[in-house]
Amino acid sequence: MVAQLIDGKRIAAQLRVRIGAAVNELQNKHHLIPGLAVILVGDDPASQVYVCNKAIATREVGITLLEYRLPDDISQAALLDKLRALNTAADVNAILVQFPVPEQISQQAVIDTIDTDKDVDGLHPANAGRLVSGLPALTPCTALGVVILARQTLGDLGGKHGVIIGRSNLVGKPVAQLLLRENCTVTMAHSHTQDLQGLCRRADILVAAVGIPEMVRGDWVKPGACVIDVGINHIPVPEKGAGKTRTRLVGDVAFDEVSAVAGHITPVPGGVGPMTIACLLRNTLTAICRQHGLPEIDF
Ligand code: NAP
């Protein structure tokens, strides 16, 4: 079997077009323009790239971007004050703090301070609890992207066995909850799981969110399974010549081996990554609709 590629770039682009149209309609009908505040603390190069990509996509769909670049040595108190100000700012509907933050700042304190209605990353315990309870919640963007890809690829997910490797609050746990909502049977795996390989081989939908380059091998996958690779790993590649190295981006799945067995597979890059950004825009739209008592746009 040669797996069909799940084209996250294309699916995300389609989603962004629909979001752009919805933003237009919001402005024409209700005179509302969604505002997304993005905070970057320090000058971590990877975070700068992520924020830059988010900024481009945000502006493209007509959402107003308020970008705050704060110094590396900012105190926790000063950052939380900034967040409280954004919580009450009428032109800000959604707030995202790019993680990681420097070590003098508690990530949990940041998450806890963001207004739950503006918590566009869905990490606040209130939103996580609402998701588990089956209530409307802002949901972590990457997890939402994963499940949209699975739905677009397989249609109805009811009765399928989803195995998720990784149990972070950002990815693994919300993916599990969203798949449960889709009536999947869900198994979560983590670093203490026994016979991970055997478990993965029973998955109809296998989601890898671990952070270990190419961990999932071809013989871990059931023939025909749908494999969604969340991992982003930069591995060094030695270059011929004077001891130079460059890096290559790979996922948590050994793409060549697994695509010979799976039915569908996401590439890295071009799979889950673009969906994360599209879902950030979608969540911003959801946030403004909820804040103004408007019906949510169903994507
Ligand atoms: P994380 O918080 O570090 O969580 C990793 C999870 O993997 C943990 O639950 C850990 O288990 C589990 N794990 C570690 N080693 C394992 C092993 N040998 N066997 C089974 N499970 C193992 O990472 P994350 O934030 O969820 O991110 C995961 C990956 O997705 C990373 O590569 C990250 O860069 C990527 N990511 C991509 C996007 C995107 O937009 N594409 C967004 C977010 C993250 P324990 O809980 O037991 O430690």
Coordinates of N, CA and C in Angstrom, one line a residue, residues 29-116:
K29 N -22.0 43.1 8.4 CA -23.3 43.0 9.1 C -23.3 43.6 10.5
H30 N -22.2 43.4 11.2 CA -22.2 43.8 12.6 C -21.1 44.9 12.9
H31 N -20.4 45.4 11.9 CA -19.4 46.4 12.2 C -18.4 46.0 13.2
L32 N -18.0 44.7 13.2 CA -17.0 44.1 14.1 C -15.8 43.7 13.4
I33 N -14.6 44.0 13.9 CA -13.4 43.4 13.3 C -12.7 42.7 14.4
P34 N -12.4 41.4 14.3 CA -11.8 40.6 15.3 C -10.3 41.1 15.6
G35 N -9.9 41.1 16.8 CA -8.6 41.6 17.2 C -7.9 40.4 17.9
L36 N -6.7 40.1 17.4 CA -5.9 39.1 18.1 C -4.6 39.7 18.6
A37 N -4.4 39.6 19.9 CA -3.1 40.1 20.5 C -2.1 38.9 20.6
V38 N -0.9 39.1 20.1 CA 0.1 38.1 20.2 C 1.3 38.6 21.0
I39 N 1.7 37.9 22.0 CA 2.8 38.4 22.8 C 4.0 37.5 22.7
L40 N 5.1 38.1 22.3 CA 6.3 37.3 22.3 C 7.3 37.9 23.3
V41 N 7.8 37.0 24.2 CA 8.7 37.5 25.2 C 10.1 37.0 24.8
G42 N 11.0 37.9 24.7 CA 12.4 37.5 24.3 C 12.6 37.3 22.8
D43 N 13.8 36.7 22.5 CA 14.1 36.6 21.0 C 14.5 35.2 20.6
D44 N 13.8 34.2 21.1 CA 14.0 32.9 20.7 C 13.7 32.8 19.2
P45 N 14.7 32.3 18.4 CA 14.5 32.3 16.9 C 13.3 31.5 16.4
A46 N 13.1 30.3 17.0 CA 12.0 29.5 16.5 C 10.6 30.2 16.8
S47 N 10.5 30.8 18.0 CA 9.3 31.5 18.4 C 9.1 32.7 17.5
Q48 N 10.2 33.4 17.1 CA 10.0 34.5 16.2 C 9.4 34.1 14.8
V49 N 9.9 32.9 14.3 CA 9.4 32.4 13.1 C 7.9 32.1 13.2
Y50 N 7.5 31.4 14.3 CA 6.1 31.0 14.5 C 5.2 32.3 14.6
V51 N 5.7 33.3 15.3 CA 4.9 34.5 15.5 C 4.8 35.2 14.1
C52 N 5.8 35.2 13.3 CA 5.8 35.9 12.0 C 4.8 35.2 11.1
N53 N 4.8 33.8 11.1 CA 3.9 33.1 10.3 C 2.4 33.3 10.7
K54 N 2.2 33.4 12.0 CA 0.9 33.7 12.5 C 0.4 35.1 12.1
A55 N 1.4 36.0 12.2 CA 1.0 37.4 11.9 C 0.6 37.5 10.4
I56 N 1.3 36.9 9.5 CA 1.0 37.0 8.1 C -0.4 36.4 7.8
A57 N -0.7 35.2 8.4 CA -2.0 34.6 8.1 C -3.1 35.4 8.8
T58 N -2.8 36.0 9.9 CA -3.9 36.8 10.6 C -4.3 38.0 9.8
R59 N -3.3 38.7 9.3 CA -3.6 39.9 8.5 C -4.3 39.6 7.2
E60 N -3.8 38.4 6.6 CA -4.4 38.0 5.3 C -5.9 37.8 5.4
V61 N -6.4 37.3 6.5 CA -7.9 37.1 6.6 C -8.6 38.3 7.1
G62 N -7.9 39.4 7.4 CA -8.6 40.6 7.8 C -8.8 40.7 9.3
I63 N -8.2 39.8 10.1 CA -8.2 40.0 11.5 C -7.1 41.0 11.9
T64 N -7.4 41.9 12.9 CA -6.4 42.9 13.3 C -5.4 42.2 14.2
L65 N -4.2 42.4 13.9 CA -3.1 41.8 14.8 C -2.5 42.9 15.7
L66 N -2.5 42.6 16.9 CA -1.7 43.5 17.9 C -0.6 42.7 18.4
E67 N 0.6 43.1 18.0 CA 1.8 42.3 18.3 C 2.6 43.0 19.4
Y68 N 3.0 42.3 20.4 CA 3.7 42.9 21.5 C 5.0 42.1 21.6
R69 N 6.1 42.7 21.5 CA 7.4 42.0 21.6 C 8.0 42.6 22.9
L70 N 8.1 41.7 23.9 CA 8.6 42.2 25.3 C 10.0 41.6 25.5
P71 N 10.7 42.4 26.4 CA 12.1 42.0 26.6 C 12.2 40.7 27.4
D72 N 13.3 40.0 27.1 CA 13.6 38.7 27.7 C 13.6 38.8 29.3
D73 N 14.0 39.9 29.8 CA 14.1 40.0 31.3 C 12.9 40.7 31.9
I74 N 11.8 40.7 31.2 CA 10.6 41.2 31.8 C 10.2 40.4 33.0
S75 N 9.7 41.1 34.1 CA 9.3 40.3 35.3 C 7.9 39.7 35.0
Q76 N 7.6 38.7 35.8 CA 6.3 38.0 35.7 C 5.2 39.0 36.0
A77 N 5.4 39.8 37.0 CA 4.4 40.8 37.4 C 4.0 41.7 36.3
A78 N 5.1 42.2 35.6 CA 4.9 43.1 34.4 C 4.1 42.4 33.3
L79 N 4.5 41.2 33.0 CA 3.8 40.4 32.0 C 2.3 40.2 32.3
L80 N 2.1 39.8 33.6 CA 0.7 39.6 34.0 C -0.1 40.9 33.9
D81 N 0.5 42.0 34.3 CA -0.2 43.3 34.2 C -0.6 43.6 32.7
K82 N 0.3 43.3 31.8 CA 0.0 43.5 30.4 C -1.2 42.6 30.0
L83 N -1.2 41.4 30.5 CA -2.3 40.5 30.1 C -3.6 41.0 30.7
R84 N -3.6 41.5 31.9 CA -4.8 42.0 32.5 C -5.3 43.2 31.7
A85 N -4.4 44.0 31.2 CA -4.9 45.1 30.4 C -5.5 44.6 29.1
L86 N -4.9 43.6 28.5 CA -5.5 43.1 27.2 C -6.8 42.4 27.5
N87 N -6.9 41.8 28.7 CA -8.2 41.1 29.1 C -9.4 42.1 29.0
T88 N -9.1 43.4 29.4 CA -10.2 44.4 29.4 C -10.2 45.3 28.2
A89 N -9.3 45.1 27.2 CA -9.3 45.9 26.1 C -10.4 45.5 25.1
A90 N -11.2 46.5 24.7 CA -12.4 46.2 23.9 C -12.0 45.7 22.5
D91 N -10.9 46.2 22.0 CA -10.5 45.8 20.6 C -9.7 44.5 20.5
V92 N -9.5 43.8 21.7 CA -8.8 42.6 21.7 C -9.8 41.4 22.1
N93 N -10.0 40.5 21.1 CA -10.9 39.4 21.3 C -10.2 38.1 21.7
A94 N -8.9 38.1 21.4 CA -8.2 36.8 21.6 C -6.8 37.2 22.0
I95 N -6.2 36.4 22.9 CA -4.9 36.6 23.3 C -4.0 35.4 23.2
L96 N -2.9 35.5 22.6 CA -2.0 34.3 22.6 C -0.6 34.7 23.1
V97 N -0.1 34.0 24.0 CA 1.3 34.2 24.4 C 2.1 33.1 23.8
Q98 N 3.1 33.4 23.1 CA 4.0 32.4 22.4 C 4.9 31.7 23.5
F99 N 4.7 30.4 23.6 CA 5.6 29.7 24.6 C 6.7 29.1 23.8
P100 N 7.9 28.9 24.5 CA 8.1 29.0 25.9 C 8.4 30.4 26.3
V101 N 8.1 30.7 27.6 CA 8.5 32.0 28.2 C 9.8 31.9 29.0
P102 N 10.5 33.0 29.2 CA 11.8 32.8 30.0 C 11.5 32.3 31.4
E103 N 12.6 31.7 32.0 CA 12.4 30.9 33.2 C 11.9 31.7 34.4
Q104 N 12.1 33.0 34.4 CA 11.5 33.8 35.6 C 10.0 33.9 35.6
I105 N 9.4 33.4 34.5 CA 8.0 33.5 34.4 C 7.3 32.1 34.4
S106 N 6.3 32.0 35.2 CA 5.6 30.7 35.3 C 4.6 30.6 34.1
Q107 N 4.7 29.6 33.3 CA 3.8 29.4 32.2 C 2.4 29.2 32.7
Q108 N 2.2 28.5 33.8 CA 0.9 28.3 34.3 C 0.2 29.6 34.8
A109 N 1.1 30.5 35.4 CA 0.5 31.8 35.8 C 0.0 32.6 34.6
V110 N 0.8 32.5 33.5 CA 0.4 33.2 32.3 C -1.0 32.6 31.8
I111 N -1.1 31.3 31.8 CA -2.3 30.6 31.3 C -3.5 31.0 32.2
D112 N -3.2 31.0 33.5 CA -4.3 31.3 34.4 C -4.8 32.7 34.4
T113 N -4.0 33.7 33.9 CA -4.3 35.1 33.9 C -5.1 35.5 32.7
I114 N -5.0 34.8 31.6 CA -5.7 35.2 30.4 C -7.2 34.9 30.6
D115 N -8.0 35.9 30.2 CA -9.5 35.8 30.3 C -9.9 34.5 29.5
T116 N -10.7 33.7 30.1 CA -11.1 32.4 29.5 C -11.8 32.6 28.2

